[in-house]
mmCIF file of N, CA and C in Angstrom:
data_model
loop_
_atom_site.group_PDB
_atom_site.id
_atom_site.type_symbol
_atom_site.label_atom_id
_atom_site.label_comp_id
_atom_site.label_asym_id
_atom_site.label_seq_id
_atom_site.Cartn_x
_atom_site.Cartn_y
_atom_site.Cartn_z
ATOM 1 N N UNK A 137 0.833 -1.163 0.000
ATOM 2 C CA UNK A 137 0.000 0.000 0.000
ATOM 3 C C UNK A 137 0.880 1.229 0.000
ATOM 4 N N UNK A 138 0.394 2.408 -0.962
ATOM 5 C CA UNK A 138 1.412 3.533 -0.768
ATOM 6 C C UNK A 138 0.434 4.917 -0.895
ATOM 7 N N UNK A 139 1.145 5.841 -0.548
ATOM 8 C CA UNK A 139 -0.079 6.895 -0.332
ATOM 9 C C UNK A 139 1.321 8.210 -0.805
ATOM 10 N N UNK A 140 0.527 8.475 -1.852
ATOM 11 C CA UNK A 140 1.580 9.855 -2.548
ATOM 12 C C UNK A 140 1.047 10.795 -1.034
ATOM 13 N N UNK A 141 1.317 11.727 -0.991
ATOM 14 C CA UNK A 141 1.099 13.592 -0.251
ATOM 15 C C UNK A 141 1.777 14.257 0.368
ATOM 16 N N UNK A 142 1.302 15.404 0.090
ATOM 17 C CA UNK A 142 2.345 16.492 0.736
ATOM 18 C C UNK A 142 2.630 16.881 2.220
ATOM 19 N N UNK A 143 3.387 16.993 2.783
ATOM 20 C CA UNK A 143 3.598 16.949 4.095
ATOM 21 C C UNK A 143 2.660 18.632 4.615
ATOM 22 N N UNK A 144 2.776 19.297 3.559
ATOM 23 C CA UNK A 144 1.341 20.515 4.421
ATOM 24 C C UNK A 144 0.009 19.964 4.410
ATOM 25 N N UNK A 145 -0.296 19.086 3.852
ATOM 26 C CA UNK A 145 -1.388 18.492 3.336
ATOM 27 C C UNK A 145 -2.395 17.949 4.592
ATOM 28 N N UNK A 146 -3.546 18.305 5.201
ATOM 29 C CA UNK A 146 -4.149 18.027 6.660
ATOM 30 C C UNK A 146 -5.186 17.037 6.120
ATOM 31 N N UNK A 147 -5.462 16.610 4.830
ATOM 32 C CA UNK A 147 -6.325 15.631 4.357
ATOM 33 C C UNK A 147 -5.468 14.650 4.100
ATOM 34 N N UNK A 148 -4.388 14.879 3.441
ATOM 35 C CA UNK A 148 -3.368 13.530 3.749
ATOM 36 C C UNK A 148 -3.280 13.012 4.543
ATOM 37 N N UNK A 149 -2.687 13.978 5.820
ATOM 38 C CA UNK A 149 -2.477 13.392 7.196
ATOM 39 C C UNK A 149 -3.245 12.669 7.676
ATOM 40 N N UNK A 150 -4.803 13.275 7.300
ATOM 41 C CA UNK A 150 -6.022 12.141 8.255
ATOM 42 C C UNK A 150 -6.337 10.851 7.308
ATOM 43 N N UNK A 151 -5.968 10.806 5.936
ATOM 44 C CA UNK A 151 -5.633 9.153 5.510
ATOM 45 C C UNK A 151 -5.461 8.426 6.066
ATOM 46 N N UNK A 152 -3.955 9.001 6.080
ATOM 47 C CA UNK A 152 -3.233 8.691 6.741
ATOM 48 C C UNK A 152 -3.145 7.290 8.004
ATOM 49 N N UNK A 153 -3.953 8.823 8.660
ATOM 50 C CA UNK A 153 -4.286 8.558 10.080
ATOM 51 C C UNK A 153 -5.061 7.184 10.091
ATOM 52 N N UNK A 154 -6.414 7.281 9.094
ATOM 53 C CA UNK A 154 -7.790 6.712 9.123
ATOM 54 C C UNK A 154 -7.099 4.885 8.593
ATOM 55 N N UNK A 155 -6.166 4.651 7.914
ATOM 56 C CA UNK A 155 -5.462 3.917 7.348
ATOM 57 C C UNK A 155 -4.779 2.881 8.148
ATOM 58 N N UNK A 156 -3.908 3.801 9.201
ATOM 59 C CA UNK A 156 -2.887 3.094 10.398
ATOM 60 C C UNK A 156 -4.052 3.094 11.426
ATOM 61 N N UNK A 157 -5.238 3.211 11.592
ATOM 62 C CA UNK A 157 -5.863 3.119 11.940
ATOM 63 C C UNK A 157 -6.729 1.525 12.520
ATOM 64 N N UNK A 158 -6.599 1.158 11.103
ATOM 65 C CA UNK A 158 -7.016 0.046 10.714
ATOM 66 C C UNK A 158 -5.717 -1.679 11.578
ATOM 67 N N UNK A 159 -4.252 -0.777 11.239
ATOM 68 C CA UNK A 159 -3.260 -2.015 11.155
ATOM 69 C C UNK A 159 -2.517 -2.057 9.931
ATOM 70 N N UNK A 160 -2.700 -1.148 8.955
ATOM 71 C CA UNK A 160 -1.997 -0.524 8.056
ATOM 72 C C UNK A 160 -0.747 0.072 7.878
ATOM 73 N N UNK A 161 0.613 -0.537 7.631
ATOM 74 C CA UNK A 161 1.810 0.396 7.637
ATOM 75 C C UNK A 161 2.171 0.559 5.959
ATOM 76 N N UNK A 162 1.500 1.492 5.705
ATOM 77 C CA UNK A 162 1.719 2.535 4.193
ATOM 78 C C UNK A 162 3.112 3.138 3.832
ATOM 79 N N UNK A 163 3.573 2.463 2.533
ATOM 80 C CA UNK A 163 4.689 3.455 2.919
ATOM 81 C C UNK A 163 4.054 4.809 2.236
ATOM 82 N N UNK A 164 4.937 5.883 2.474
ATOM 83 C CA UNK A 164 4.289 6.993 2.309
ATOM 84 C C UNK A 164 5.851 8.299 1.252
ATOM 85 N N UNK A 165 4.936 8.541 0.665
ATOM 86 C CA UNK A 165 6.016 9.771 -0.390
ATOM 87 C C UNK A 165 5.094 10.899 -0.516
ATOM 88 N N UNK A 166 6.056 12.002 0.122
ATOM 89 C CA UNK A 166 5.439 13.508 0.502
ATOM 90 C C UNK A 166 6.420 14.197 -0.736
ATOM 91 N N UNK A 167 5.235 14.428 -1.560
ATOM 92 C CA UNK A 167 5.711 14.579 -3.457
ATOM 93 C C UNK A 167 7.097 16.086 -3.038
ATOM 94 N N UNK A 168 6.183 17.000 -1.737
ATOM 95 C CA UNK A 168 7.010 18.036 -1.712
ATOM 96 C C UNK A 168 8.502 18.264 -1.041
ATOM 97 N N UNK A 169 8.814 16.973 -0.723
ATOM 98 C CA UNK A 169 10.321 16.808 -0.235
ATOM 99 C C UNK A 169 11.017 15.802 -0.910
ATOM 100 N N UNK A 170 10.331 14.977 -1.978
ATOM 101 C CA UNK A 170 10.688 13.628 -2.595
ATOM 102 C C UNK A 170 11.606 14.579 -3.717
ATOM 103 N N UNK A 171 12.423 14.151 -3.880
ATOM 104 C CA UNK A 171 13.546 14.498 -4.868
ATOM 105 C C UNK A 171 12.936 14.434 -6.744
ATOM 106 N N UNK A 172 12.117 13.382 -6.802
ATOM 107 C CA UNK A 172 11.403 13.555 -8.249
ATOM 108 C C UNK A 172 9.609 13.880 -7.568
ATOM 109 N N UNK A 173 9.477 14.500 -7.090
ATOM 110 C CA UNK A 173 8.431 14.576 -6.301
ATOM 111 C C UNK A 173 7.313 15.262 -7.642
ATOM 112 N N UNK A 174 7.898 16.802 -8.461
ATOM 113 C CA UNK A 174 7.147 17.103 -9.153
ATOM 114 C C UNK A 174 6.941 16.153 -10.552
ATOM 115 N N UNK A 175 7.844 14.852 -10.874
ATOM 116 C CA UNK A 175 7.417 13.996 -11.695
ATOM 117 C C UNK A 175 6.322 13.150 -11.534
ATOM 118 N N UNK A 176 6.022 12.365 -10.624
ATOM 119 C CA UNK A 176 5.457 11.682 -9.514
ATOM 120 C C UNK A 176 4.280 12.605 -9.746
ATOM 121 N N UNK A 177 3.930 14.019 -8.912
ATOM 122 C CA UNK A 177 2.777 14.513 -8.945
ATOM 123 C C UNK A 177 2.188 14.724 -10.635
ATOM 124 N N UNK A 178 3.063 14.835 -11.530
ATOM 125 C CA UNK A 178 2.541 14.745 -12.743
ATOM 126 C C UNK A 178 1.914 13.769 -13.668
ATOM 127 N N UNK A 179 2.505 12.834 -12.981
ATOM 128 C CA UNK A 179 2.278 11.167 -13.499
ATOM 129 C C UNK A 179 0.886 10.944 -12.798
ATOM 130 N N UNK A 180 0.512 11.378 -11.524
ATOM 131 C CA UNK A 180 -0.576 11.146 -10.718
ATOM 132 C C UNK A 180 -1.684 11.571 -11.356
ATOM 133 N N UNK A 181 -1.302 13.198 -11.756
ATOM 134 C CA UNK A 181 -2.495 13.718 -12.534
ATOM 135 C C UNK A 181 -2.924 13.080 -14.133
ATOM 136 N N UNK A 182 -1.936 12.687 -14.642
ATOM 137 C CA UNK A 182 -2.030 12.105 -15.837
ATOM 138 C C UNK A 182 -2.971 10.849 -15.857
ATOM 139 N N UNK A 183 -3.181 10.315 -14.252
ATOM 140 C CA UNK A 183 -3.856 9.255 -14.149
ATOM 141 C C UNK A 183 -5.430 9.199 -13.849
ATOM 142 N N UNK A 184 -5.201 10.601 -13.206
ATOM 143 C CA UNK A 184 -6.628 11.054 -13.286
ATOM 144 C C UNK A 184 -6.701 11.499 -11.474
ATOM 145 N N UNK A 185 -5.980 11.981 -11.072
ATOM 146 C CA UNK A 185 -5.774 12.215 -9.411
ATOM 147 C C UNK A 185 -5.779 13.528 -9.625
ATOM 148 N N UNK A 186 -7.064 13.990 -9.299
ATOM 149 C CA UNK A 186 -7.257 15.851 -9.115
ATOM 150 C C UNK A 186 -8.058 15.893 -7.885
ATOM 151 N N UNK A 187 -7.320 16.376 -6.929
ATOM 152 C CA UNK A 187 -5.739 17.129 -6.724
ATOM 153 C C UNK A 187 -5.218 15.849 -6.636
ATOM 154 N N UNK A 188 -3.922 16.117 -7.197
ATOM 155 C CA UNK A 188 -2.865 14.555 -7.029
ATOM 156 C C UNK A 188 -2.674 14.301 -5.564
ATOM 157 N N UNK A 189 -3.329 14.687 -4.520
ATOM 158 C CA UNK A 189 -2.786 14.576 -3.575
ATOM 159 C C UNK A 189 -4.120 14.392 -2.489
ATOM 160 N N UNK A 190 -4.407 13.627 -1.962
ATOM 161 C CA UNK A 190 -3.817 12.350 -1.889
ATOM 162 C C UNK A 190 -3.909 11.307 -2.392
ATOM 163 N N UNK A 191 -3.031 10.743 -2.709
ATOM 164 C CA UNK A 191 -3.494 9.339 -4.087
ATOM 165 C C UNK A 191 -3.172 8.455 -3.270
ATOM 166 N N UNK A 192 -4.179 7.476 -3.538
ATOM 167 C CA UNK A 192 -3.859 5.783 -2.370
ATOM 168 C C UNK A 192 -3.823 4.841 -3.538
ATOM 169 N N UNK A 193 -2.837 4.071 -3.364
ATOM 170 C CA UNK A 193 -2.730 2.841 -4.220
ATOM 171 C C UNK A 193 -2.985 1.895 -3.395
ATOM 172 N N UNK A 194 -3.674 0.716 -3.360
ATOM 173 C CA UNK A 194 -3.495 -0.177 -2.724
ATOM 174 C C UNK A 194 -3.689 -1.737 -3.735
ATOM 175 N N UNK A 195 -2.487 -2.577 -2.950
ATOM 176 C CA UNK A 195 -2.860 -3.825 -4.011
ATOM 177 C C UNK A 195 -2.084 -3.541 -5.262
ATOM 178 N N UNK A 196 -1.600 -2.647 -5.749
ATOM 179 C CA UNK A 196 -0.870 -1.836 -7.103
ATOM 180 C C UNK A 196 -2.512 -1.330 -7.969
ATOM 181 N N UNK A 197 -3.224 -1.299 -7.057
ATOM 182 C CA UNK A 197 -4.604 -0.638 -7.893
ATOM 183 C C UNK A 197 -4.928 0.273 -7.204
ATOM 184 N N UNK A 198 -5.155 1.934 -8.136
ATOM 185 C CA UNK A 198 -5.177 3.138 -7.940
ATOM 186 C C UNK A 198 -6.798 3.213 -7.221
ATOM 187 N N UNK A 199 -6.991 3.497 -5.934
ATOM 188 C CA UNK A 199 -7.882 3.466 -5.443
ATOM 189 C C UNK A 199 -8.505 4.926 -5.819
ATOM 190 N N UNK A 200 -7.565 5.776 -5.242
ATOM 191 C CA UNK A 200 -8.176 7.350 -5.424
ATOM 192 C C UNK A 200 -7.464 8.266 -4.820
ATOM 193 N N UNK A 201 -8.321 9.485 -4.550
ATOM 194 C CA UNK A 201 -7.892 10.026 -3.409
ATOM 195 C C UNK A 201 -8.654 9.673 -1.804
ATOM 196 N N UNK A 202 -8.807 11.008 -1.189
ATOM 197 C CA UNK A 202 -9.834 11.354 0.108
ATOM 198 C C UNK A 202 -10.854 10.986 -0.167
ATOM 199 N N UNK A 203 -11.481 11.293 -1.040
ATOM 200 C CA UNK A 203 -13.104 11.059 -0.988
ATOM 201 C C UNK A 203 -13.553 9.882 -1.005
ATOM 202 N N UNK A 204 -12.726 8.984 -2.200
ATOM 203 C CA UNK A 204 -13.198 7.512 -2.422
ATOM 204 C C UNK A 204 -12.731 6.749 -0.980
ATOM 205 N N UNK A 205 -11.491 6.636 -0.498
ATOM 206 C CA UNK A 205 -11.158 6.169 0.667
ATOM 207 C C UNK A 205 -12.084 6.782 1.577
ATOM 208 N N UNK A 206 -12.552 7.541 2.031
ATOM 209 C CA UNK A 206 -13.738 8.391 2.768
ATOM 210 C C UNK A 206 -15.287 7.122 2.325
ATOM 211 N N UNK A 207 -15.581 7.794 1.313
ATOM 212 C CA UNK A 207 -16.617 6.284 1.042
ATOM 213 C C UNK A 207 -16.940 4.844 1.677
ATOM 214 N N UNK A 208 -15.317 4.748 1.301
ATOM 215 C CA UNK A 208 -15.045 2.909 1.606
ATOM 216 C C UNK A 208 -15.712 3.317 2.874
ATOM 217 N N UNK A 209 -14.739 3.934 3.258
ATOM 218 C CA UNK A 209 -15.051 3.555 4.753
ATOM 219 C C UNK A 209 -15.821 3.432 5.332
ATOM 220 N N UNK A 210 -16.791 4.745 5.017
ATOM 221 C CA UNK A 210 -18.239 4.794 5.036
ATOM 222 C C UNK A 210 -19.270 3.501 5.374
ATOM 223 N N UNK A 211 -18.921 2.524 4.007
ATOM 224 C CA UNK A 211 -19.753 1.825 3.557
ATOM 225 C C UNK A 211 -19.400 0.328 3.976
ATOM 226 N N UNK A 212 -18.244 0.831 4.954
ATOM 227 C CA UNK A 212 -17.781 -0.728 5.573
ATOM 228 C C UNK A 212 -16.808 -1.156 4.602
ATOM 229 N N UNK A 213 -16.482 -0.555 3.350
ATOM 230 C CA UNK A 213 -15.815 -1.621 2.598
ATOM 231 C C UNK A 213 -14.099 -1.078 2.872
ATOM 232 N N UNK A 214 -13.468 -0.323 3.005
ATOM 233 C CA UNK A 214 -12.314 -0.366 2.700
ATOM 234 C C UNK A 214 -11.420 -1.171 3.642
ATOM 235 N N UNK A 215 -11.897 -1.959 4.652
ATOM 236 C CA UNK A 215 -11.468 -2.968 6.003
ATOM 237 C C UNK A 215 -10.868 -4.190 4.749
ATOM 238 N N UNK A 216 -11.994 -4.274 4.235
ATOM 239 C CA UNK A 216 -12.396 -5.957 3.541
ATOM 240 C C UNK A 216 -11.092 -5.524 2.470
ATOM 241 N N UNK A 217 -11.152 -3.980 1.500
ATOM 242 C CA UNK A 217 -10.301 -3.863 0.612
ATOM 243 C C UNK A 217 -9.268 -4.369 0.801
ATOM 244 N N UNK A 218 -8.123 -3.790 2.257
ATOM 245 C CA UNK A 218 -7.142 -3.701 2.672
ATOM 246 C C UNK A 218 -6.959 -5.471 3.505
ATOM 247 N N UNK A 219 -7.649 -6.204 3.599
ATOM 248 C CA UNK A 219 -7.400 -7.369 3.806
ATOM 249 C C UNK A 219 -7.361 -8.465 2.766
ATOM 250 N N UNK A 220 -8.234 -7.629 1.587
ATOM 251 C CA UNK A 220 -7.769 -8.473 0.349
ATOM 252 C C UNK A 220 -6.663 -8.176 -0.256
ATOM 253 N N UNK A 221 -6.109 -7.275 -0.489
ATOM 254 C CA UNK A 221 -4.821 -6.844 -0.767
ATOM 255 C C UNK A 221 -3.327 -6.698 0.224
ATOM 256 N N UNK A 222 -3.802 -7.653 1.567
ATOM 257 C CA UNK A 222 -2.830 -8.443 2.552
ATOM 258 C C UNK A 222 -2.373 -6.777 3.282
ATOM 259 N N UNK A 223 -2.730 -5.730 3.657
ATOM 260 C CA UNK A 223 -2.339 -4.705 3.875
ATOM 261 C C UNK A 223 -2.571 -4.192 5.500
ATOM 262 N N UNK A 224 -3.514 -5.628 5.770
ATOM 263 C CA UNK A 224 -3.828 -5.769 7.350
ATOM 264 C C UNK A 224 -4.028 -7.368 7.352
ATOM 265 N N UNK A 225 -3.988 -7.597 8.329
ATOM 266 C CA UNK A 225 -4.139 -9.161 8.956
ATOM 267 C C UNK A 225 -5.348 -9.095 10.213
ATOM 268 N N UNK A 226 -6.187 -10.203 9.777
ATOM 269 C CA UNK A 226 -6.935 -10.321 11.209
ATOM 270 C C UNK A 226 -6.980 -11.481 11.915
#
């Protein structure tokens, strides 16, 4: 599981948060200190990540940003996501 965002970013952070939350250790790339950071954020948008930030991959499949992860969660599903894609253990 990997989670692009920017370290000013307070919707990242609570991903983040909502993520390790779970039993989740994400690695994590903050585009604005990452050395190819503005390639990365360009490649994100090219993928369809507006704002590129925060982008969750999980599984190597582009989940989204905030909102869709916001959803899952919502709806009970992003537990089940992250255990099908081995990203928590129960």
């Amino acid at each position: 599981m990997v989670i692009f965002t920017k370290s000013s970013c307070c919707i990242s952070h609570s991903i983040e948060t909502l993520i390790r939350s779970f039993g989740a250790n994400p690695i994590i790339y903050e585009l604005d200190t990452h050395p190819n950071g503005k390639q990365i954020e360009k490649a994100l948008m090219e993928l369809g990540c507006h704002p590129s930030v925060p982008a969750i991959f999980i599984g190597k499949e582009l989940v989204g940003g905030a909102s869709e992860i916001m959803s899952l969660n919502v709806r009970g599903k992003l537990k089940q996501l992250l255990i099908r894609a081995n990203a928590i253990w129960v």
